[in-house]
């Protein structure tokens, strides 16, 4: 049985104070939820969210990481630093990182291994662009991304990962993949994992991401292979994010 996981990616939003206020407001809404709840604030608010989330069932994740442990890498943050501050999860390979910051399948793989080395869980993002979807190469694209991200990992490790299928054309656009489309690609991703790391395919959790809201979460969660959501815009208000967690728990 895979425990559903709903993660909020705040991107470059929220001051420390706003992050604290949000976390306190959300904590009551998601108390006793059967769903795993994760908040991924900007680096500057990580410590504050960890503190505000203490004693609640909210876990904390970072939005990115560098793969080296320390050194002359100005502006970067190491896995050990994230672990020390209290992160349990790290988003790796988000399409905005791939699009604006030169992230490749190779650097995603380095980050995944570095996160795992510190005992944290990577949330690995994959997904096709609109152009790739229109060319009919969605499966080829996500296969390449999944194979690249998981390179060198054993089956037991793969079982503990979280993968987020996020079609790029659905991120922040208000366009959600249909439940059937999302289910189809996510089932395909699971089949790729079965080829790579047999036993782990039934255990690895795969989220959908792309304009998820309280209004569409239930239908998505009713799909057999969808184990949760990575949420951007709708994770910025406690009411909408809490509504998504509630919908996922009830689906
Ligand atoms: C995201 O950035 O991971 C995302 C899914 O954003 P949104 O929910 O706003 O589409």
PDB file of C-alpha atoms and ligand atoms in Angstrom:
ATOM      1  CA  UNK A   1       0.000   0.000   0.000  1.00  0.00           C
ATOM      2  CA  UNK A   2       1.520   3.339  -1.078  1.00  0.00           C
ATOM      3  CA  UNK A   3       0.846   6.269   1.274  1.00  0.00           C
ATOM      4  CA  UNK A   4      -0.368   9.289  -0.713  1.00  0.00           C
ATOM      5  CA  UNK A   5       1.950  12.293  -0.616  1.00  0.00           C
ATOM      6  CA  UNK A   6       0.923  15.878  -1.307  1.00  0.00           C
ATOM      7  CA  UNK A   7       3.797  18.339  -1.587  1.00  0.00           C
ATOM      8  CA  UNK A   8       3.599  22.108  -1.979  1.00  0.00           C
ATOM      9  CA  UNK A   9       6.296  23.812  -4.034  1.00  0.00           C
ATOM     10  CA  UNK A  10       6.265  27.469  -3.073  1.00  0.00           C
ATOM     11  CA  UNK A  11       8.908  28.370  -5.663  1.00  0.00           C
ATOM     12  CA  UNK A  12      10.229  31.925  -5.046  1.00  0.00           C
ATOM     13  CA  UNK A  13       7.345  32.986  -2.820  1.00  0.00           C
ATOM     14  CA  UNK A  14       6.911  33.861   0.849  1.00  0.00           C
ATOM     15  CA  UNK A  15       8.955  35.710   3.421  1.00  0.00           C
ATOM     16  CA  UNK A  16       9.974  33.985   6.638  1.00  0.00           C
ATOM     17  CA  UNK A  17       7.014  35.483   8.477  1.00  0.00           C
ATOM     18  CA  UNK A  18       4.544  34.501   5.765  1.00  0.00           C
ATOM     19  CA  UNK A  19       5.961  30.985   5.770  1.00  0.00           C
ATOM     20  CA  UNK A  20       5.532  30.645   9.531  1.00  0.00           C
ATOM     21  CA  UNK A  21       1.959  31.948   9.435  1.00  0.00           C
ATOM     22  CA  UNK A  22       1.073  29.590   6.600  1.00  0.00           C
ATOM     23  CA  UNK A  23       2.532  26.550   8.371  1.00  0.00           C
ATOM     24  CA  UNK A  24       0.633  27.255  11.571  1.00  0.00           C
ATOM     25  CA  UNK A  25      -2.626  27.734   9.679  1.00  0.00           C
ATOM     26  CA  UNK A  26      -2.144  24.548   7.668  1.00  0.00           C
ATOM     27  CA  UNK A  27      -1.175  22.402  10.666  1.00  0.00           C
ATOM     28  CA  UNK A  28      -4.701  22.438  12.113  1.00  0.00           C
ATOM     29  CA  UNK A  29      -6.276  21.721   8.749  1.00  0.00           C
ATOM     30  CA  UNK A  30      -4.189  18.612   8.108  1.00  0.00           C
ATOM     31  CA  UNK A  31      -3.959  17.241  11.639  1.00  0.00           C
ATOM     32  CA  UNK A  32      -4.530  13.455  11.637  1.00  0.00           C
ATOM     33  CA  UNK A  33      -4.521  13.299   7.849  1.00  0.00           C
ATOM     34  CA  UNK A  34      -3.777   9.903   6.343  1.00  0.00           C
ATOM     35  CA  UNK A  35      -1.878  11.694   3.609  1.00  0.00           C
ATOM     36  CA  UNK A  36       1.777  12.669   3.889  1.00  0.00           C
ATOM     37  CA  UNK A  37       2.012  16.471   3.704  1.00  0.00           C
ATOM     38  CA  UNK A  38       5.209  18.232   2.620  1.00  0.00           C
ATOM     39  CA  UNK A  39       5.998  21.946   2.323  1.00  0.00           C
ATOM     40  CA  UNK A  40       8.897  23.072   0.137  1.00  0.00           C
ATOM     41  CA  UNK A  41       9.628  26.735   0.932  1.00  0.00           C
ATOM     42  CA  UNK A  42      12.537  28.782  -0.428  1.00  0.00           C
ATOM     43  CA  UNK A  43      15.881  28.107   1.304  1.00  0.00           C
ATOM     44  CA  UNK A  44      15.536  31.263   3.434  1.00  0.00           C
ATOM     45  CA  UNK A  45      12.344  29.991   5.089  1.00  0.00           C
ATOM     46  CA  UNK A  46      13.340  26.339   5.613  1.00  0.00           C
ATOM     47  CA  UNK A  47      14.412  26.687   9.250  1.00  0.00           C
ATOM     48  CA  UNK A  48      11.309  28.700  10.148  1.00  0.00           C
ATOM     49  CA  UNK A  49       8.970  26.163   8.539  1.00  0.00           C
ATOM     50  CA  UNK A  50      10.766  23.255  10.237  1.00  0.00           C
ATOM     51  CA  UNK A  51      10.291  25.007  13.575  1.00  0.00           C
ATOM     52  CA  UNK A  52       6.653  25.901  12.931  1.00  0.00           C
ATOM     53  CA  UNK A  53       5.943  22.342  11.759  1.00  0.00           C
ATOM     54  CA  UNK A  54       7.394  20.704  14.862  1.00  0.00           C
ATOM     55  CA  UNK A  55       4.868  18.382  16.483  1.00  0.00           C
ATOM     56  CA  UNK A  56       2.586  18.465  13.422  1.00  0.00           C
ATOM     57  CA  UNK A  57       2.381  15.949  10.598  1.00  0.00           C
ATOM     58  CA  UNK A  58       3.908  18.381   8.095  1.00  0.00           C
ATOM     59  CA  UNK A  59       7.309  17.431   6.680  1.00  0.00           C
ATOM     60  CA  UNK A  60       9.653  19.883   5.012  1.00  0.00           C
ATOM     61  CA  UNK A  61      11.489  19.714   1.715  1.00  0.00           C
ATOM     62  CA  UNK A  62      13.871  21.925  -0.255  1.00  0.00           C
ATOM     63  CA  UNK A  63      13.376  22.955  -3.879  1.00  0.00           C
ATOM     64  CA  UNK A  64      16.900  22.206  -5.071  1.00  0.00           C
ATOM     65  CA  UNK A  65      20.336  21.118  -3.873  1.00  0.00           C
ATOM     66  CA  UNK A  66      23.912  20.939  -5.099  1.00  0.00           C
ATOM     67  CA  UNK A  67      25.635  17.548  -5.133  1.00  0.00           C
ATOM     68  CA  UNK A  68      28.945  18.437  -3.477  1.00  0.00           C
ATOM     69  CA  UNK A  69      29.203  18.321   0.307  1.00  0.00           C
ATOM     70  CA  UNK A  70      31.219  21.555   0.639  1.00  0.00           C
ATOM     71  CA  UNK A  71      33.685  23.741  -1.211  1.00  0.00           C
ATOM     72  CA  UNK A  72      34.037  26.747  -3.453  1.00  0.00           C
ATOM     73  CA  UNK A  73      30.572  26.690  -5.031  1.00  0.00           C
ATOM     74  CA  UNK A  74      29.287  30.192  -4.420  1.00  0.00           C
ATOM     75  CA  UNK A  75      25.542  30.369  -4.013  1.00  0.00           C
ATOM     76  CA  UNK A  76      24.970  26.633  -3.683  1.00  0.00           C
ATOM     77  CA  UNK A  77      23.529  24.613  -0.797  1.00  0.00           C
ATOM     78  CA  UNK A  78      24.739  21.113   0.078  1.00  0.00           C
ATOM     79  CA  UNK A  79      22.689  18.036   1.003  1.00  0.00           C
ATOM     80  CA  UNK A  80      24.237  18.021   4.494  1.00  0.00           C
ATOM     81  CA  UNK A  81      23.083  21.606   5.058  1.00  0.00           C
ATOM     82  CA  UNK A  82      19.514  20.682   4.108  1.00  0.00           C
ATOM     83  CA  UNK A  83      19.576  17.609   6.320  1.00  0.00           C
ATOM     84  CA  UNK A  84      20.893  19.662   9.256  1.00  0.00           C
ATOM     85  CA  UNK A  85      18.137  22.240   8.937  1.00  0.00           C
ATOM     86  CA  UNK A  86      15.512  19.472   9.097  1.00  0.00           C
ATOM     87  CA  UNK A  87      14.585  18.651   5.504  1.00  0.00           C
ATOM     88  CA  UNK A  88      13.192  15.229   4.759  1.00  0.00           C
ATOM     89  CA  UNK A  89      12.592  15.758   1.037  1.00  0.00           C
ATOM     90  CA  UNK A  90      14.301  17.604  -1.809  1.00  0.00           C
ATOM     91  CA  UNK A  91      12.688  18.424  -5.156  1.00  0.00           C
ATOM     92  CA  UNK A  92      15.142  17.538  -7.914  1.00  0.00           C
ATOM     93  CA  UNK A  93      14.965  18.348 -11.610  1.00  0.00           C
ATOM     94  CA  UNK A  94      11.904  20.586 -11.590  1.00  0.00           C
ATOM     95  CA  UNK A  95      11.156  21.724 -15.146  1.00  0.00           C
ATOM     96  CA  UNK A  96      11.916  25.332 -14.162  1.00  0.00           C
ATOM     97  CA  UNK A  97      15.396  24.204 -13.091  1.00  0.00           C
ATOM     98  CA  UNK A  98      15.776  22.337 -16.371  1.00  0.00           C
ATOM     99  CA  UNK A  99      14.468  25.270 -18.421  1.00  0.00           C
ATOM    100  CA  UNK A 100      16.128  28.261 -16.725  1.00  0.00           C
ATOM    101  CA  UNK A 101      19.145  26.843 -14.887  1.00  0.00           C
ATOM    102  CA  UNK A 102      20.590  24.247 -17.224  1.00  0.00           C
ATOM    103  CA  UNK A 103      19.595  21.148 -15.250  1.00  0.00           C
ATOM    104  CA  UNK A 104      20.203  17.959 -17.252  1.00  0.00           C
ATOM    105  CA  UNK A 105      19.436  14.290 -16.669  1.00  0.00           C
ATOM    106  CA  UNK A 106      23.067  13.856 -15.656  1.00  0.00           C
ATOM    107  CA  UNK A 107      22.992  16.598 -13.010  1.00  0.00           C
ATOM    108  CA  UNK A 108      19.597  15.360 -11.813  1.00  0.00           C
ATOM    109  CA  UNK A 109      21.196  11.939 -11.241  1.00  0.00           C
ATOM    110  CA  UNK A 110      24.065  13.510  -9.268  1.00  0.00           C
ATOM    111  CA  UNK A 111      21.616  15.417  -7.109  1.00  0.00           C
ATOM    112  CA  UNK A 112      19.440  12.338  -6.538  1.00  0.00           C
ATOM    113  CA  UNK A 113      22.447  10.339  -5.305  1.00  0.00           C
ATOM    114  CA  UNK A 114      23.655  13.201  -3.096  1.00  0.00           C
ATOM    115  CA  UNK A 115      20.212  13.555  -1.491  1.00  0.00           C
ATOM    116  CA  UNK A 116      19.980   9.810  -0.860  1.00  0.00           C
ATOM    117  CA  UNK A 117      23.466   9.799   0.673  1.00  0.00           C
ATOM    118  CA  UNK A 118      22.202  12.146   3.359  1.00  0.00           C
ATOM    119  CA  UNK A 119      19.179   9.944   4.060  1.00  0.00           C
ATOM    120  CA  UNK A 120      16.671  12.360   2.512  1.00  0.00           C
ATOM    121  CA  UNK A 121      14.130  11.511  -0.185  1.00  0.00           C
ATOM    122  CA  UNK A 122      14.327  13.111  -3.627  1.00  0.00           C
ATOM    123  CA  UNK A 123      11.124  14.126  -5.371  1.00  0.00           C
ATOM    124  CA  UNK A 124      12.266  13.666  -8.958  1.00  0.00           C
ATOM    125  CA  UNK A 125      10.397  15.717 -11.549  1.00  0.00           C
ATOM    126  CA  UNK A 126       9.916  14.511 -15.111  1.00  0.00           C
ATOM    127  CA  UNK A 127       7.575  15.600 -17.882  1.00  0.00           C
ATOM    128  CA  UNK A 128       7.272  16.573 -21.516  1.00  0.00           C
ATOM    129  CA  UNK A 129       6.899  20.021 -23.077  1.00  0.00           C
ATOM    130  CA  UNK A 130       3.907  20.927 -25.231  1.00  0.00           C
ATOM    131  CA  UNK A 131       6.030  20.567 -28.334  1.00  0.00           C
ATOM    132  CA  UNK A 132       7.126  17.078 -27.303  1.00  0.00           C
ATOM    133  CA  UNK A 133       3.554  16.064 -26.546  1.00  0.00           C
ATOM    134  CA  UNK A 134       2.416  17.323 -29.956  1.00  0.00           C
ATOM    135  CA  UNK A 135       5.195  15.366 -31.614  1.00  0.00           C
ATOM    136  CA  UNK A 136       3.887  12.243 -29.870  1.00  0.00           C
ATOM    137  CA  UNK A 137       7.124  11.593 -27.986  1.00  0.00           C
ATOM    138  CA  UNK A 138       5.891  11.941 -24.392  1.00  0.00           C
ATOM    139  CA  UNK A 139       6.792   8.344 -23.490  1.00  0.00           C
ATOM    140  CA  UNK A 140      10.243   8.602 -25.042  1.00  0.00           C
ATOM    141  CA  UNK A 141      10.919  11.842 -23.135  1.00  0.00           C
ATOM    142  CA  UNK A 142       9.810  10.593 -19.731  1.00  0.00           C
ATOM    143  CA  UNK A 143      11.634   7.277 -20.250  1.00  0.00           C
ATOM    144  CA  UNK A 144      14.896   9.131 -20.926  1.00  0.00           C
ATOM    145  CA  UNK A 145      14.380  11.370 -17.884  1.00  0.00           C
ATOM    146  CA  UNK A 146      13.507   8.465 -15.570  1.00  0.00           C
ATOM    147  CA  UNK A 147      16.377   6.290 -16.787  1.00  0.00           C
ATOM    148  CA  UNK A 148      18.779   9.214 -16.428  1.00  0.00           C
ATOM    149  CA  UNK A 149      17.620  10.131 -12.928  1.00  0.00           C
ATOM    150  CA  UNK A 150      17.770   6.554 -11.603  1.00  0.00           C
ATOM    151  CA  UNK A 151      21.073   5.555 -13.193  1.00  0.00           C
ATOM    152  CA  UNK A 152      23.198   3.512 -10.786  1.00  0.00           C
ATOM    153  CA  UNK A 153      20.518   3.084  -8.100  1.00  0.00           C
ATOM    154  CA  UNK A 154      19.591  -0.360  -6.787  1.00  0.00           C
ATOM    155  CA  UNK A 155      16.010  -1.614  -6.641  1.00  0.00           C
ATOM    156  CA  UNK A 156      15.613  -1.166  -2.875  1.00  0.00           C
ATOM    157  CA  UNK A 157      16.646   2.484  -3.165  1.00  0.00           C
ATOM    158  CA  UNK A 158      14.310   3.123  -6.082  1.00  0.00           C
ATOM    159  CA  UNK A 159      11.388   1.818  -4.011  1.00  0.00           C
ATOM    160  CA  UNK A 160      11.803   4.691  -1.543  1.00  0.00           C
ATOM    161  CA  UNK A 161      11.830   7.494  -4.102  1.00  0.00           C
ATOM    162  CA  UNK A 162       9.083   9.888  -5.055  1.00  0.00           C
ATOM    163  CA  UNK A 163       8.667  10.734  -8.731  1.00  0.00           C
ATOM    164  CA  UNK A 164       6.534  13.640  -9.900  1.00  0.00           C
ATOM    165  CA  UNK A 165       5.128  13.482 -13.399  1.00  0.00           C
ATOM    166  CA  UNK A 166       4.669  17.126 -14.361  1.00  0.00           C
ATOM    167  CA  UNK A 167       3.805  17.843 -17.979  1.00  0.00           C
ATOM    168  CA  UNK A 168       5.516  21.187 -18.539  1.00  0.00           C
ATOM    169  CA  UNK A 169       2.533  22.590 -20.450  1.00  0.00           C
ATOM    170  CA  UNK A 170       0.330  22.063 -17.376  1.00  0.00           C
ATOM    171  CA  UNK A 171       2.571  23.869 -14.871  1.00  0.00           C
ATOM    172  CA  UNK A 172       1.190  27.221 -13.817  1.00  0.00           C
ATOM    173  CA  UNK A 173      -1.028  27.397 -16.893  1.00  0.00           C
ATOM    174  CA  UNK A 174      -4.350  26.304 -15.428  1.00  0.00           C
ATOM    175  CA  UNK A 175      -4.346  23.396 -17.905  1.00  0.00           C
ATOM    176  CA  UNK A 176      -4.439  20.058 -16.134  1.00  0.00           C
ATOM    177  CA  UNK A 177      -3.749  16.801 -17.916  1.00  0.00           C
ATOM    178  CA  UNK A 178      -6.968  14.784 -17.982  1.00  0.00           C
ATOM    179  CA  UNK A 179      -7.170  12.118 -15.289  1.00  0.00           C
ATOM    180  CA  UNK A 180      -6.845   9.469 -17.995  1.00  0.00           C
ATOM    181  CA  UNK A 181      -3.811  11.130 -19.595  1.00  0.00           C
ATOM    182  CA  UNK A 182      -2.075  11.557 -16.259  1.00  0.00           C
ATOM    183  CA  UNK A 183      -2.865   7.967 -15.287  1.00  0.00           C
ATOM    184  CA  UNK A 184      -1.617   6.711 -18.667  1.00  0.00           C
ATOM    185  CA  UNK A 185       1.776   8.423 -18.451  1.00  0.00           C
ATOM    186  CA  UNK A 186       2.210   7.562 -14.770  1.00  0.00           C
ATOM    187  CA  UNK A 187       1.410   3.887 -15.443  1.00  0.00           C
ATOM    188  CA  UNK A 188       3.988   4.035 -18.241  1.00  0.00           C
ATOM    189  CA  UNK A 189       6.573   5.483 -15.823  1.00  0.00           C
ATOM    190  CA  UNK A 190       5.816   2.625 -13.426  1.00  0.00           C
ATOM    191  CA  UNK A 191       6.371   0.142 -16.248  1.00  0.00           C
ATOM    192  CA  UNK A 192       9.754   1.751 -17.027  1.00  0.00           C
ATOM    193  CA  UNK A 193      10.692   1.415 -13.360  1.00  0.00           C
ATOM    194  CA  UNK A 194       9.638  -2.228 -13.471  1.00  0.00           C
ATOM    195  CA  UNK A 195      12.144  -2.811 -16.257  1.00  0.00           C
ATOM    196  CA  UNK A 196      14.884  -1.019 -14.329  1.00  0.00           C
ATOM    197  CA  UNK A 197      14.237  -2.132 -10.769  1.00  0.00           C
ATOM    198  CA  UNK A 198      11.603  -4.805 -10.812  1.00  0.00           C
ATOM    199  CA  UNK A 199      10.410  -5.185  -7.200  1.00  0.00           C
ATOM    200  CA  UNK A 200      10.356  -1.493  -6.552  1.00  0.00           C
ATOM    201  CA  UNK A 201       7.779  -0.582  -9.195  1.00  0.00           C
ATOM    202  CA  UNK A 202       4.787  -1.336  -6.979  1.00  0.00           C
ATOM    203  CA  UNK A 203       6.288   0.590  -4.080  1.00  0.00           C
ATOM    204  CA  UNK A 204       7.669   3.775  -5.630  1.00  0.00           C
ATOM    205  CA  UNK A 205       5.264   6.691  -5.225  1.00  0.00           C
ATOM    206  CA  UNK A 206       4.437   8.712  -8.318  1.00  0.00           C
ATOM    207  CA  UNK A 207       2.750  12.098  -8.054  1.00  0.00           C
ATOM    208  CA  UNK A 208       1.009  14.148 -10.697  1.00  0.00           C
ATOM    209  CA  UNK A 209       1.804  17.854 -10.920  1.00  0.00           C
ATOM    210  CA  UNK A 210       0.379  20.623 -13.087  1.00  0.00           C
ATOM    211  CA  UNK A 211      -2.395  23.000 -12.036  1.00  0.00           C
ATOM    212  CA  UNK A 212      -3.692  20.720  -9.288  1.00  0.00           C
ATOM    213  CA  UNK A 213      -6.495  22.351  -7.255  1.00  0.00           C
ATOM    214  CA  UNK A 214      -9.096  21.262  -4.707  1.00  0.00           C
ATOM    215  CA  UNK A 215     -11.526  20.855  -7.628  1.00  0.00           C
ATOM    216  CA  UNK A 216      -9.476  18.298  -9.566  1.00  0.00           C
ATOM    217  CA  UNK A 217      -7.520  16.380  -6.914  1.00  0.00           C
ATOM    218  CA  UNK A 218     -10.206  13.776  -6.190  1.00  0.00           C
ATOM    219  CA  UNK A 219     -10.466  12.572  -9.793  1.00  0.00           C
ATOM    220  CA  UNK A 220      -6.693  12.422 -10.097  1.00  0.00           C
ATOM    221  CA  UNK A 221      -6.301  10.490  -6.846  1.00  0.00           C
ATOM    222  CA  UNK A 222      -8.923   7.968  -7.912  1.00  0.00           C
ATOM    223  CA  UNK A 223      -6.567   6.781 -10.655  1.00  0.00           C
ATOM    224  CA  UNK A 224      -4.825   3.563  -9.646  1.00  0.00           C
ATOM    225  CA  UNK A 225      -1.250   4.710 -10.295  1.00  0.00           C
ATOM    226  CA  UNK A 226      -1.427   8.293  -8.996  1.00  0.00           C
ATOM    227  CA  UNK A 227      -0.099   8.498  -5.441  1.00  0.00           C
ATOM    228  CA  UNK A 228      -0.356  12.194  -4.769  1.00  0.00           C
ATOM    229  CA  UNK A 229       0.433  15.606  -6.184  1.00  0.00           C
ATOM    230  CA  UNK A 230       3.163  18.194  -6.422  1.00  0.00           C
ATOM    231  CA  UNK A 231       1.366  21.521  -6.191  1.00  0.00           C
ATOM    232  CA  UNK A 232       2.654  24.954  -7.153  1.00  0.00           C
ATOM    233  CA  UNK A 233       0.177  27.849  -7.321  1.00  0.00           C
ATOM    234  CA  UNK A 234      -2.518  26.241  -5.191  1.00  0.00           C
ATOM    235  CA  UNK A 235      -0.017  25.522  -2.406  1.00  0.00           C
ATOM    236  CA  UNK A 236       0.358  29.228  -1.627  1.00  0.00           C
ATOM    237  CA  UNK A 237      -2.853  29.594   0.379  1.00  0.00           C
ATOM    238  CA  UNK A 238      -3.588  27.338   3.366  1.00  0.00           C
ATOM    239  CA  UNK A 239      -7.249  26.973   2.298  1.00  0.00           C
ATOM    240  CA  UNK A 240      -6.504  25.674  -1.187  1.00  0.00           C
ATOM    241  CA  UNK A 241      -3.568  23.504  -0.142  1.00  0.00           C
ATOM    242  CA  UNK A 242      -5.516  22.156   2.837  1.00  0.00           C
ATOM    243  CA  UNK A 243      -8.416  21.484   0.466  1.00  0.00           C
ATOM    244  CA  UNK A 244      -6.147  19.446  -1.789  1.00  0.00           C
ATOM    245  CA  UNK A 245      -4.854  17.394   1.166  1.00  0.00           C
ATOM    246  CA  UNK A 246      -8.431  16.814   2.311  1.00  0.00           C
ATOM    247  CA  UNK A 247      -9.521  15.799  -1.182  1.00  0.00           C
ATOM    248  CA  UNK A 248      -6.611  13.392  -1.514  1.00  0.00           C
ATOM    249  CA  UNK A 249      -7.355  11.815   1.844  1.00  0.00           C
ATOM    250  CA  UNK A 250     -10.974  11.265   0.941  1.00  0.00           C
ATOM    251  CA  UNK A 251     -10.432   9.975  -2.602  1.00  0.00           C
TER     252      UNK A 251
HETATM  253  C1  LIG B   1       4.917  22.958  -9.986  1.00  0.00           C
HETATM  254  O1  LIG B   1       5.548  23.988 -10.086  1.00  0.00           O
HETATM  255  O2  LIG B   1       5.498  21.924  -9.620  1.00  0.00           O
HETATM  256  C2  LIG B   1       3.495  22.975 -10.316  1.00  0.00           C
HETATM  257  C3  LIG B   1       2.893  21.844 -10.504  1.00  0.00           C
HETATM  258  O3  LIG B   1       2.912  24.220 -10.421  1.00  0.00           O
HETATM  259  P1  LIG B   1       1.327  24.525 -10.595  1.00  0.00           P
HETATM  260  O4  LIG B   1       0.604  23.664  -9.576  1.00  0.00           O
HETATM  261  O5  LIG B   1       1.200  25.969 -10.333  1.00  0.00           O
HETATM  262  O6  LIG B   1       0.971  24.133 -11.987  1.00  0.00           O
END
